[in-house]
Coordinates of C-alpha atoms and ligand atoms in Angstrom, one line a residue:
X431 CA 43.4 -48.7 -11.1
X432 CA 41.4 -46.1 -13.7
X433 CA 43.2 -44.4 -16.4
X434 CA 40.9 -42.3 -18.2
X435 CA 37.5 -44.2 -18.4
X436 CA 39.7 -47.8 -18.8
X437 CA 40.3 -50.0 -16.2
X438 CA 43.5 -51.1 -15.8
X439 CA 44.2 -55.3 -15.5
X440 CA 47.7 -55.9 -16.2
X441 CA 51.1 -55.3 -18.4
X442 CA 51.8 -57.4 -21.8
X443 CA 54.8 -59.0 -22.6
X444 CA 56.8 -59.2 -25.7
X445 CA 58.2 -62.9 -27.1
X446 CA 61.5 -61.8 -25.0
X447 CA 59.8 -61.7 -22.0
X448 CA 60.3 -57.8 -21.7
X449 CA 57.0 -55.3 -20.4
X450 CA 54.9 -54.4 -23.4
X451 CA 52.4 -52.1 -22.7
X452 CA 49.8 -51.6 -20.3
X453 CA 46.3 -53.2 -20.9
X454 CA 42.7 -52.1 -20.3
X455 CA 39.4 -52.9 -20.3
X456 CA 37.4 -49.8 -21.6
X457 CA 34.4 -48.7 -19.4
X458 CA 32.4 -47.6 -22.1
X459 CA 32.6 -51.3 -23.3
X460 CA 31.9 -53.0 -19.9
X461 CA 28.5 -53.5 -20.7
X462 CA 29.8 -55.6 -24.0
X463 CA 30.0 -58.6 -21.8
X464 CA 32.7 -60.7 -21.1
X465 CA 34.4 -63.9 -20.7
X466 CA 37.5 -65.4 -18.4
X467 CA 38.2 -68.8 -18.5
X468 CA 40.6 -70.8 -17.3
X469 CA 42.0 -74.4 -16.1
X470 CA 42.0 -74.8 -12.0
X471 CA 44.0 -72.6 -9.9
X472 CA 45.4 -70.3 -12.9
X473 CA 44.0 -67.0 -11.5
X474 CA 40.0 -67.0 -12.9
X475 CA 39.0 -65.4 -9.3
X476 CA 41.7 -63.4 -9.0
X477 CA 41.0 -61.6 -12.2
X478 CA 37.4 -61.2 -11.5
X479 CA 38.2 -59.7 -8.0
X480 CA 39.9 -57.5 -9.7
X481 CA 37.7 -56.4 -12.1
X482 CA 35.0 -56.5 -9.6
X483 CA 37.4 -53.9 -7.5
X484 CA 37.9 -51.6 -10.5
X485 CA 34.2 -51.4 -11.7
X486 CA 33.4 -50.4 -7.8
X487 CA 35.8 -48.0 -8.1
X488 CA 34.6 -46.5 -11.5
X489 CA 31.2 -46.0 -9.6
X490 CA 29.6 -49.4 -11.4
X491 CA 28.0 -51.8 -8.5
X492 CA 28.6 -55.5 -9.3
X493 CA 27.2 -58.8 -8.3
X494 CA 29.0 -62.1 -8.1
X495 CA 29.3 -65.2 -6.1
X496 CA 31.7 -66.2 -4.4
X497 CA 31.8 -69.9 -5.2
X498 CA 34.9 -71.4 -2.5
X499 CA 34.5 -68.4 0.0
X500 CA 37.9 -67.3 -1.4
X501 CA 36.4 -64.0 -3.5
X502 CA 35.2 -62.8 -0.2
X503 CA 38.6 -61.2 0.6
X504 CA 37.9 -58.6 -1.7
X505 CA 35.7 -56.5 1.3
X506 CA 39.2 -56.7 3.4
X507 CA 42.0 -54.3 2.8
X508 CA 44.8 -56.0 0.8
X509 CA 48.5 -56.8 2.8
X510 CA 51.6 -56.0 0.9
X511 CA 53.0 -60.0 0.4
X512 CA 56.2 -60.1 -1.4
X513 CA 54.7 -62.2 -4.6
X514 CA 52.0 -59.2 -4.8
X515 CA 55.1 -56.5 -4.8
X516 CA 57.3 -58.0 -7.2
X517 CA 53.9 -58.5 -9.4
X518 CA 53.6 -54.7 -9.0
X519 CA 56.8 -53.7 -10.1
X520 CA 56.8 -56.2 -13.0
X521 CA 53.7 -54.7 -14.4
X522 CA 54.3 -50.9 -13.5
X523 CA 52.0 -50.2 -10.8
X524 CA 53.6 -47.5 -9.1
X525 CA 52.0 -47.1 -6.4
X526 CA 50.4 -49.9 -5.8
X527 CA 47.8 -49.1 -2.8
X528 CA 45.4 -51.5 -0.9
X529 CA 42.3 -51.0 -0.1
X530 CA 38.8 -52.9 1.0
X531 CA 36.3 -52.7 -1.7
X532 CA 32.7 -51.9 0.3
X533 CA 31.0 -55.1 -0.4
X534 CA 27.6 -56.5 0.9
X535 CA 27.3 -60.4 1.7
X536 CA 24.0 -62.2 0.5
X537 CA 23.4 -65.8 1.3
X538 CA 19.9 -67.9 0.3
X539 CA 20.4 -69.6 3.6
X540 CA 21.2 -66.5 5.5
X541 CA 24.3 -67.7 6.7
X542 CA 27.3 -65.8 5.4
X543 CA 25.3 -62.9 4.1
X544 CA 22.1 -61.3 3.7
X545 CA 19.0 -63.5 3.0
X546 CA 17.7 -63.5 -0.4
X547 CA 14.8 -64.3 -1.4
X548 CA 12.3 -64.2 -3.6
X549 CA 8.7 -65.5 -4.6
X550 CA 7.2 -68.5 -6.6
X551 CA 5.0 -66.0 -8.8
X552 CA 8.3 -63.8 -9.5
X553 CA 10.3 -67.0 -10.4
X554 CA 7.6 -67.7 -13.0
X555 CA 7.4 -71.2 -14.7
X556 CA 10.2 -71.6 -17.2
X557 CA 12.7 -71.1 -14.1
X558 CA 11.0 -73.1 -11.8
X559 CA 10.6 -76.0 -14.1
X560 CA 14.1 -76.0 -14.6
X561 CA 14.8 -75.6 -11.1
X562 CA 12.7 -79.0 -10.2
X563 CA 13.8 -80.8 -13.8
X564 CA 10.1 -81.0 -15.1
X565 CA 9.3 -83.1 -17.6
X566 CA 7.6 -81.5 -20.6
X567 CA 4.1 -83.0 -19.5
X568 CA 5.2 -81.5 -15.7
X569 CA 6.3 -77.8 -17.2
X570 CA 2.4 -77.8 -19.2
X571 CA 0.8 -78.5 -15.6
X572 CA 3.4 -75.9 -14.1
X573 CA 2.4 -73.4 -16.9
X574 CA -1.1 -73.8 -16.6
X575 CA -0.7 -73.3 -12.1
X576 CA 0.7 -69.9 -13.6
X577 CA -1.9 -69.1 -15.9
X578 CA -4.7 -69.5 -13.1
X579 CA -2.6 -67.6 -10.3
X580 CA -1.5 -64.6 -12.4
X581 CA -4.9 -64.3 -14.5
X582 CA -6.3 -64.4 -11.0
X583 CA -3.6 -62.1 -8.8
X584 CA -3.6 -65.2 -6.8
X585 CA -0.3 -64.7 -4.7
X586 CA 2.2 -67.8 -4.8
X587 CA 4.5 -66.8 -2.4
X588 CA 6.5 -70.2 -0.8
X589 CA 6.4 -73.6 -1.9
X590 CA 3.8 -74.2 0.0
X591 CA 1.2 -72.0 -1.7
X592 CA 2.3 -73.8 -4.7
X593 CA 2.1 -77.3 -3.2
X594 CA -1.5 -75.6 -2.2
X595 CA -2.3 -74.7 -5.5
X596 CA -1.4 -78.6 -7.1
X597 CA -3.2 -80.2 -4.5
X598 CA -6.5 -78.4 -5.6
X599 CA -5.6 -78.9 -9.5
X600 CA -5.0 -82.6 -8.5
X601 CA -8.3 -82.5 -6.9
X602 CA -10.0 -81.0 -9.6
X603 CA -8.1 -82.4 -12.9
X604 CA -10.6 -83.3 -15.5
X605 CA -12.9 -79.9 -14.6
X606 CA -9.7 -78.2 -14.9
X607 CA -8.2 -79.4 -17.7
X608 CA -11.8 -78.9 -20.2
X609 CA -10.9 -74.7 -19.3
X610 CA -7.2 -74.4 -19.5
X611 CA -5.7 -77.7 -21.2
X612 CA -4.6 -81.0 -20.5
X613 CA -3.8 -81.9 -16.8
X614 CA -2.6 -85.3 -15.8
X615 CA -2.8 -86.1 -12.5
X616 CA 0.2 -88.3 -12.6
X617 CA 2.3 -85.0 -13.5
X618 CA 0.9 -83.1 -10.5
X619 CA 2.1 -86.3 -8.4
X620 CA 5.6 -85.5 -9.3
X621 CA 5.2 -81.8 -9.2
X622 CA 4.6 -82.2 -5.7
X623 CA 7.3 -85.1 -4.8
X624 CA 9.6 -82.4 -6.4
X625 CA 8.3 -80.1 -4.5
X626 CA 9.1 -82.0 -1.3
X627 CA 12.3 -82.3 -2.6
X628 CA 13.3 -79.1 -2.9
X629 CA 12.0 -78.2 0.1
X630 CA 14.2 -80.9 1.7
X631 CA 17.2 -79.2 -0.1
X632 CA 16.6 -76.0 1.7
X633 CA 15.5 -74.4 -1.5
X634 CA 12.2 -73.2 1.0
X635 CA 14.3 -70.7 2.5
X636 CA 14.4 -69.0 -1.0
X637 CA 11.2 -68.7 -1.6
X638 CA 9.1 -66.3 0.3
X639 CA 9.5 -62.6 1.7
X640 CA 10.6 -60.0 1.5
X641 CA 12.3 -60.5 -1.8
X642 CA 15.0 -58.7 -3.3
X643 CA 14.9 -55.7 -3.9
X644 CA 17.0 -55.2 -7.2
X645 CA 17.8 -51.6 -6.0
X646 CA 19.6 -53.1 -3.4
X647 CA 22.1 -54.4 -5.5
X648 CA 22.8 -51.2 -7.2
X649 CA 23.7 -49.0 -4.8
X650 CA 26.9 -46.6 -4.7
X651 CA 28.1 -45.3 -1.9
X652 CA 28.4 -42.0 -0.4
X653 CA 32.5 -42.0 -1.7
X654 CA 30.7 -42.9 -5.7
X655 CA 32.2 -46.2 -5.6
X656 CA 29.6 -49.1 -6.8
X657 CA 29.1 -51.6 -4.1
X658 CA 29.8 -55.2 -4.5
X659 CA 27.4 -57.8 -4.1
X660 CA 28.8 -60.8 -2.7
X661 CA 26.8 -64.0 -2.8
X662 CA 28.4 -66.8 -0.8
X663 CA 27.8 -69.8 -2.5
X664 CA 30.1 -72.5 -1.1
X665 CA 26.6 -74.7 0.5
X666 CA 24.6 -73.2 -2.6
X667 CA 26.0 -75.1 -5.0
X668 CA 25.4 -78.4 -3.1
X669 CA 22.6 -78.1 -5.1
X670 CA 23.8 -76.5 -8.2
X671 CA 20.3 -76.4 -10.4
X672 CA 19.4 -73.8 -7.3
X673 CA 22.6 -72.0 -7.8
X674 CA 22.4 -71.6 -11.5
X675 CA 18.4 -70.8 -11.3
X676 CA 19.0 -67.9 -8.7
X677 CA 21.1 -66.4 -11.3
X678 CA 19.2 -66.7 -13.9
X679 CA 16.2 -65.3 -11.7
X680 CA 18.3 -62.3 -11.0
X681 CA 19.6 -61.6 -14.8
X682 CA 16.1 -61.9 -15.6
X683 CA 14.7 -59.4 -12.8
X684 CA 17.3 -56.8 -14.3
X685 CA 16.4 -57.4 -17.6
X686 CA 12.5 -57.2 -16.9
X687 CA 12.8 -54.1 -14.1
X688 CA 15.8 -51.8 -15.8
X689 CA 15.3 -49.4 -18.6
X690 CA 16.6 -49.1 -21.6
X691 CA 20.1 -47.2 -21.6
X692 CA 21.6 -47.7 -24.6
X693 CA 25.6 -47.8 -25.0
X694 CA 26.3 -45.4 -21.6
X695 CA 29.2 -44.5 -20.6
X696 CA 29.6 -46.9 -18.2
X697 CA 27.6 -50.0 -16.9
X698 CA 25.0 -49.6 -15.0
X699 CA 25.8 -52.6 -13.1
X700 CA 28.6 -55.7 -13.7
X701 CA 26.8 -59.5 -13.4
X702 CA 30.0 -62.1 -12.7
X703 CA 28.4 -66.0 -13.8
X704 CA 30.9 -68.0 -11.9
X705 CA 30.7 -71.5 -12.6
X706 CA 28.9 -70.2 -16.0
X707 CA 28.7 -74.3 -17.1
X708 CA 25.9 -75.7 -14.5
X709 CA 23.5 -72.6 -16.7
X710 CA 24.0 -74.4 -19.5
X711 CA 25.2 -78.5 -18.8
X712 CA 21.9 -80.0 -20.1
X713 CA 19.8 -76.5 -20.3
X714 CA 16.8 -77.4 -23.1
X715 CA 16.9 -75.2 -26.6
X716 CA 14.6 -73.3 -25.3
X717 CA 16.3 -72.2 -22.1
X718 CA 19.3 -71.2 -23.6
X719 CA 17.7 -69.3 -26.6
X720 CA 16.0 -67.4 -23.8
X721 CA 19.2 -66.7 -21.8
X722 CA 21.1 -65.9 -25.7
X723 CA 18.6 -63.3 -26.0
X724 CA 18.2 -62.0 -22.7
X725 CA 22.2 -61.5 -22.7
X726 CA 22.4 -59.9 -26.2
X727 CA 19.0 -57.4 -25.1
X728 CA 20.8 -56.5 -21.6
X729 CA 23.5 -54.8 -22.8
X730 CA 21.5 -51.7 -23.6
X731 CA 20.3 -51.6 -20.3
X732 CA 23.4 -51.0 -19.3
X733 CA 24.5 -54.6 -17.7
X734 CA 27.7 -56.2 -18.4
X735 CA 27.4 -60.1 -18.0
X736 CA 30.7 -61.7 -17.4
X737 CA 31.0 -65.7 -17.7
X738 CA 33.5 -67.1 -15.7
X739 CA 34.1 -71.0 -16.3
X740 CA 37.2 -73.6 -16.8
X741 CA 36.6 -74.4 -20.3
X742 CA 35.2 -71.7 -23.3
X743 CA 33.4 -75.2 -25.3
X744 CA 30.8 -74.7 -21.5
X745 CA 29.5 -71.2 -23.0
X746 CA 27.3 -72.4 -26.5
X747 CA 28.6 -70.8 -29.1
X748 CA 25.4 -67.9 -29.6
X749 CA 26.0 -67.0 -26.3
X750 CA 30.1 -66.8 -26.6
X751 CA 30.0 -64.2 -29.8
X752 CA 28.5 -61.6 -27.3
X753 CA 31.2 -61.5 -25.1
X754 CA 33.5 -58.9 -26.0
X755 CA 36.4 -58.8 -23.4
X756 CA 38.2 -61.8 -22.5
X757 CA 40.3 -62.9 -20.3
X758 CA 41.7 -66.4 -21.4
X759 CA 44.2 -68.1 -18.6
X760 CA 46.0 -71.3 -19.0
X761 CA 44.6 -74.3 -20.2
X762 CA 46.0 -78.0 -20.4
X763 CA 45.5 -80.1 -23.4
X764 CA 46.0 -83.8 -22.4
X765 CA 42.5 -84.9 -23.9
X766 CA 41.3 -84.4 -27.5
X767 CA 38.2 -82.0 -25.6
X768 CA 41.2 -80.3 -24.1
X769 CA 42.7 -79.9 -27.2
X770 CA 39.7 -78.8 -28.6
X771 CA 39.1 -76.2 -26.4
X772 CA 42.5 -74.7 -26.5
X773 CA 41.7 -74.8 -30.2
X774 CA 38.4 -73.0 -29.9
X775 CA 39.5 -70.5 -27.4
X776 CA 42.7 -69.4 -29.9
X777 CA 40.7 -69.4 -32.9
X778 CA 38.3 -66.9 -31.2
X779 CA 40.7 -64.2 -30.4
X780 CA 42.2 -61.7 -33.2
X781 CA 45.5 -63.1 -33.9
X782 CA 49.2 -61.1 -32.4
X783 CA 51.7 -61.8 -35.4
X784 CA 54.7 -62.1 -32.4
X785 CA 52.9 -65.1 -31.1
X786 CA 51.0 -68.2 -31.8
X787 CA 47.5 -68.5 -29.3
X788 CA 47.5 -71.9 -29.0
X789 CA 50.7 -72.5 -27.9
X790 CA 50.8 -69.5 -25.4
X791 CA 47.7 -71.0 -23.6
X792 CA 48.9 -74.0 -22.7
X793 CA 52.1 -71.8 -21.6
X794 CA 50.6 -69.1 -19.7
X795 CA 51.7 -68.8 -16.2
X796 CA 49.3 -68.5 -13.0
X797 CA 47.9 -65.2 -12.8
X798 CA 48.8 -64.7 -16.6
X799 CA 46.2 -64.9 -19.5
X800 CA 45.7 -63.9 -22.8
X801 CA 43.7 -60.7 -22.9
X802 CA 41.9 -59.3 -25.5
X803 CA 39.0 -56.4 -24.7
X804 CA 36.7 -54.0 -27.0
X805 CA 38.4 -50.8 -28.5
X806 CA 37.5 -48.0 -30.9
X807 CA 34.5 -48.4 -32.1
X808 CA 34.0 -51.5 -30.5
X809 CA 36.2 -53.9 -32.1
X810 CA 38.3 -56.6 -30.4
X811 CA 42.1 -55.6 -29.8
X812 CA 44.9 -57.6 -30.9
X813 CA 45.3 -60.5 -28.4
X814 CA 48.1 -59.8 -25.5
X815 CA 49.9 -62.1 -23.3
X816 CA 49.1 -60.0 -19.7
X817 CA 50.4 -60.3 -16.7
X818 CA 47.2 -59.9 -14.7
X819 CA 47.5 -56.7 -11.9
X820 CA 47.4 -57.6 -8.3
X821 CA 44.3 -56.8 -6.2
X822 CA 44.2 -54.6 -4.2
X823 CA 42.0 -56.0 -1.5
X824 CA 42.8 -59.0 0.3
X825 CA 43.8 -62.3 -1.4
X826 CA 41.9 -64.9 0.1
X827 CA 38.9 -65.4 2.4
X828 CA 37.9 -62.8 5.2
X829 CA 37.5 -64.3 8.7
X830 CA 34.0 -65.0 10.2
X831 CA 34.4 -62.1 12.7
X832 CA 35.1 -59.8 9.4
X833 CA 32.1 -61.1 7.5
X834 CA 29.9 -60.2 11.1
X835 CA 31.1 -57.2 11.4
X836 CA 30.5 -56.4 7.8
X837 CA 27.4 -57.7 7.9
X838 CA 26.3 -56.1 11.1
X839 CA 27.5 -52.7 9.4
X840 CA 25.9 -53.3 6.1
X841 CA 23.5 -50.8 4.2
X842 CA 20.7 -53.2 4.3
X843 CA 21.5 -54.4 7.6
X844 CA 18.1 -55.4 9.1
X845 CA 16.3 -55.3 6.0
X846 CA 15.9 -58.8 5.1
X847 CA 17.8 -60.6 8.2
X848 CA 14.6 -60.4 10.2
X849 CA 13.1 -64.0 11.0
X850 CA 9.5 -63.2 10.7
X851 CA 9.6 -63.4 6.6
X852 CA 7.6 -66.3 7.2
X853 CA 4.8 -65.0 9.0
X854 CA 4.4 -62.0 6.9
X855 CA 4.4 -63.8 3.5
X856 CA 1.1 -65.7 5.5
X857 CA 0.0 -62.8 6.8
X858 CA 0.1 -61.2 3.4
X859 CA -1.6 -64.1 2.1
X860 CA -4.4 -64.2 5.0
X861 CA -5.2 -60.6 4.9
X862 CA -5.7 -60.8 1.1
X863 CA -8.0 -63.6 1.6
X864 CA -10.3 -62.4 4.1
X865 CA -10.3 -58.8 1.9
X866 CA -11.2 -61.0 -0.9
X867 CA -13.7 -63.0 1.8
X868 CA -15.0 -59.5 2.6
X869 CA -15.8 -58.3 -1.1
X870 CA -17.2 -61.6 -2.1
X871 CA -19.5 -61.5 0.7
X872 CA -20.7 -58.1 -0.4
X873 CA -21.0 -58.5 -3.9
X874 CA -22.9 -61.6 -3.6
X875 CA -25.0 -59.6 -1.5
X876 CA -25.7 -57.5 -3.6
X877 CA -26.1 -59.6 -6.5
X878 CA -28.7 -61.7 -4.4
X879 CA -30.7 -58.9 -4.4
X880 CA -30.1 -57.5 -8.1
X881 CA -31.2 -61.4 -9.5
X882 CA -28.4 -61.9 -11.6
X883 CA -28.7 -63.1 -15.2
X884 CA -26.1 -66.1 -14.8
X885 CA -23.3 -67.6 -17.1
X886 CA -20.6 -66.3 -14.4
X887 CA -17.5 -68.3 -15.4
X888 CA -16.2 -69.9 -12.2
X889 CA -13.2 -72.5 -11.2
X890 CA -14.6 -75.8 -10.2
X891 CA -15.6 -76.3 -6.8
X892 CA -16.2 -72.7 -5.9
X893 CA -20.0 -72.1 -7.4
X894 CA -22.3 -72.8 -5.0
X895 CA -20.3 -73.9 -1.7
X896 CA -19.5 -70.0 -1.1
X897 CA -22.1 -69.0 0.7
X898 CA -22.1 -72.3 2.9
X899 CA -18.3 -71.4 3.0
X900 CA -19.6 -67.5 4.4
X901 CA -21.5 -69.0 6.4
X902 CA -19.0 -71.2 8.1
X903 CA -17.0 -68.0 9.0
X904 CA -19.8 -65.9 10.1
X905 CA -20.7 -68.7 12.7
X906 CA -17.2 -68.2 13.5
X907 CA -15.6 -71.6 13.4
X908 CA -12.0 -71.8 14.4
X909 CA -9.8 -74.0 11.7
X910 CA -6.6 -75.4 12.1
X911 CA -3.4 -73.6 10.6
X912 CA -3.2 -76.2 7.6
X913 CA -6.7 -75.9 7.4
X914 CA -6.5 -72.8 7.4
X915 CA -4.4 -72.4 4.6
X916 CA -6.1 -74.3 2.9
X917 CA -9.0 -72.0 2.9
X918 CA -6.9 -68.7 2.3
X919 CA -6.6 -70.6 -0.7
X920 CA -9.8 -71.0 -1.6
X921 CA -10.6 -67.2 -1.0
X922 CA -7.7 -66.8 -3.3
X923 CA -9.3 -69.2 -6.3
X924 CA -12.7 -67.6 -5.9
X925 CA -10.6 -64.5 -6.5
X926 CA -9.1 -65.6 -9.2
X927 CA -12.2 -67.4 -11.1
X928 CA -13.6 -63.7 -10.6
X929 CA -10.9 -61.8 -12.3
X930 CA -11.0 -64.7 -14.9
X931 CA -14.4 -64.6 -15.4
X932 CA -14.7 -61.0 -15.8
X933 CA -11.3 -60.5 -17.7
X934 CA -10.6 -57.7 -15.3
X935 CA -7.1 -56.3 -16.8
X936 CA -4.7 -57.2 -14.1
X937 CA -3.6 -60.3 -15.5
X938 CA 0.4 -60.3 -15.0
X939 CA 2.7 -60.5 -17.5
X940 CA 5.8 -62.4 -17.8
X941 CA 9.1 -61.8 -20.1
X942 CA 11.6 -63.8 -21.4
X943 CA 12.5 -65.9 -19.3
X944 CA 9.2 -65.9 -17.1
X945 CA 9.5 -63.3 -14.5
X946 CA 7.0 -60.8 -13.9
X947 CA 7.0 -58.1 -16.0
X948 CA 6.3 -54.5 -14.0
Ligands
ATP1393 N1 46.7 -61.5 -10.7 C1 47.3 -62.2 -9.8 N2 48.2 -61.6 -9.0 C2 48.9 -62.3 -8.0 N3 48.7 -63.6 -7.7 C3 47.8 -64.2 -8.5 C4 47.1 -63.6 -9.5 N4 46.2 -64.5 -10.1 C5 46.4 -65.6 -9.4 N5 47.4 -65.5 -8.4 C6 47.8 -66.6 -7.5 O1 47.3 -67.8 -8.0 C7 46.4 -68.4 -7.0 C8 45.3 -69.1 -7.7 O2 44.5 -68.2 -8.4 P1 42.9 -68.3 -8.4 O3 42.4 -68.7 -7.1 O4 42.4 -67.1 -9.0 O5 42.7 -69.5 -9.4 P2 41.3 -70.1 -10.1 O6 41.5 -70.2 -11.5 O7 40.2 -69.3 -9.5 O8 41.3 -71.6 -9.5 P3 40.0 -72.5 -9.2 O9 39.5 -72.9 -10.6 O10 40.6 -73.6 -8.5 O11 39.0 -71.7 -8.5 C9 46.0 -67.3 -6.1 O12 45.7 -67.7 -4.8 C10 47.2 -66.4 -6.1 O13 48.1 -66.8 -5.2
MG1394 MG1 38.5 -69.8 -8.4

């Protein structure tokens, strides 16, 4: 399926039906995003399985998701069905081979794939705000829970930590609110009803660790080909703000964590945005400037972001002129929007003298699109009407023994399956709190005997209780869990108003779209 750096997708056709030419999508452009939309069941996931397959195979890994458990074929090897033949010969694949693609299943709820996690403070407030549908007044109070755990290295791992953190801002409001801006306490009610929410939703599985490690997505294996990420996302997007937010998360990690590449000579990785609409159906300016800019500043790290979605008129129009290869199937045009969007998606191709766009997309077959992809020195090629290649892994979804044994087989196999997340996250969380316990302990030792002069800055409600608080643990007194946390807390805050207070440079730093920065 590669020709000399291209991949190959399919065959044009000429007016009369005859085979035109062969059509590619050139590597060296992969990374010049892309689009493929289409109406239901005219071949969207079909063409991205195989452009998922042919990036592996050119050594680039990929992620997706596999929305309908129908991509996840693509780790089987294909079966030679008559339909797929006659496709074959149609289009001049001789030979046309099958073969399983290695792929590696992820799942937020640990189901159908590997778990994937990853933590509050990593998420970062923009996302998370979006994630629980903040209000502006909410996002402020969310911004400023940021600004006191990152100044401070306090860790918010879970929901919980968070919930922890709003209950003491709650608590302590109007002190609050005199050193870092306005805090209503009404907006920390909802916070935390959200919060519940979420939780309810099984979002709490997603938060915690060990996160993701974005290596893990990368990986090639031992043959050069790029693995391919899998995420199953059939319960996922019960609760599609999750969905879309995980994705966003992850674009932004790869944004924030890879360097700069330039224009290589292939991508360093391929991002598939199924569903691409639920990032953007009622996404705030601000949101989608951020995910404009993080898209157009990706591409020289060497990721390809490929938005996969019924109707082009989902993708706003900043976002669309970055997306140099596209694959545009069939699409009705009953309504005026439908009529308008076969509009739009013609008027946005370079124009093929034999035929007129907007009539051939309302005439394309299934499995048959209008392909145009970058060429030369990056310029859009005349628009083809392609017969899209068949895969050649498996059409249709693997069986539940296959996704086991897959799974059981994996490269991370182990890695982040293992049940204990929970506990570790706490454990993190209690060990940093009695280290931080420890080292206040000595340094107001030592500071009771140097006299100090004063004017320490410190977070409401942790001045002069600490040394009752030391105390309290010396004489050893045994807490209850919740109790408990509530004190690893605490330890945290008084950590934090120290870093605060003594503007020791390990603030974090967050990028575009709020994730940490490393
Ligand atoms: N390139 C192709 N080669 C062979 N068959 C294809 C190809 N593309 C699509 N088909 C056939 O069309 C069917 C529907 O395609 P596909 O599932 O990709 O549609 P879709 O656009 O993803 O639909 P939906 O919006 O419902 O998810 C496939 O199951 C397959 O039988
Ligand atoms: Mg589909």
């Amino acid at each position: 399926m590669l020709v000399d750096g291209k991949l190959f997708i399919g065959a044009s056709r000429n007016p009369d039906d005859s085979l035109n030419k062969p059509e590619y999508l050139e590597l060296k452009f992969g990374n010049r995003h892309g689009l493929v939309t289409g109406a239901t069941g005219t071949g969207k996931t079909v063409t991205l399985q195989i452009l998922a397959e042919s990036f592996s195979e050119a050594g680039v890994p990929v992620f997706c998701a596999d929305i309908k458990g129908d991509l996840s074929g693509i780790a089987a090897k294909g079966e030679a069905k008559d339909f797929l033949l006659k496709r074959a010969e149609a289009i001049g694949l001789s030979p046309y081979e099958f073969r399983a693609a290695p792929v590696i299943f992820w799942d937020l709820y640990g189901e159908q794939g590997h778990r994937v996690r990853t933590t509050i403070a990593e998420m970062g407030p923009l996302l998370l705000s979006r994630l629980m549908d903040a209000s502006e007044a909410q996002e402020g109070v969310l911004n400023i829970a940021f600004k006191i755990a990152d100044q401070g290295g306090l860790p918010l791992l879970d929901l919980k930590d968070l919930q922890a953190l709003l209950n003491y801002m709650g608590e302590h409001a109007s002190e609050l609110s005199s050193q870092f801006g306005l805090i209503s306490k009404a907006s920390v009610g909802s916070l935390q009803r959200g919060l519940l929410i979420l939780e309810q939703q099984g979002a709490e599985n997603f938060f915690g660790e060990p996160a993701l490690a974005i290596s893990d997505i990368m990986r090639t294996t031992s043959d050069g080909r790029g693995t391919i990420s899998v995420l199953a996302a059939d319960k996922l997007m019960m609760n599609p703000r999750l969905y879309a937010t995980f994705l966003l998360w992850l674009l932004s990690e790869l944004f924030e964590e890879l360097p700069e590449v330039g224009d290589p000579e292939k991508p360093r990785l391929v991002f598939f945005f199924d569903e691409a609409h639920l990032l953007f159906d009622d996404a705030p300016k601000v949101l989608v400037d951020r995910i404009e800019q993080v898209v157009r500043l990706i591409r020289s790290k060497g990721v390809g972001v490929y938005f996969v979605t019924q109707n082009p008129l989902d993708v706003p129009e900043t976002v669309l002129a970055q997306l140099g290869n596209r694959v545009q199937h069939a699409l009705r045009a009953y309504t005026p929007r439908e009529q308008k969007a076969v509009k739009t998606a013609a008027e946005t191709f370079r124009p093929n003298p034999a035929f007129d766009c907007e009539t051939a997309i309302t005439a394309l077959g299934t499995g048959e699109a209008l392909v145009s992809t970058l060429e030369g020195k990056g310029i859009p090629s005349m628009v083809e009407r392609t017969l899209i290649r068949p895969p050649a892994s498996r059409l249709g979804p693997i069986t539940p023994a296959e996704r086991q044994q897959l799974m059981a087989t994996s490269p991370v196999s182990g890695v982040y399956d293992r049940d204990a997340d929970r506990e570790s996250a706490y454990e993190i969380l209690t060990e940093r709190a009695r280290k931080a316990a420890e080292a206040e302990a000595a340094r107001r030792a030592e500071e009771e005997g140097k006299e100090s002069a004063g004017g320490r800055w410190t977070l409401p409600g942790f001045g002069d209780e600490t040394e009752e608080q030391t105390k309290t643990a010396k004489n050893g007194t045994r807490r209850s869990s919740g109790y408990q946390r509530e004190s690893v807390l605490e330890a945290a805050m008084k950590s934090a108003a120290r870093s605060v207070a003594t503007s020791v440079g390990r603030a974090l730093v967050r990028g575009i779209l709020g994730s940490l920065k490393r």
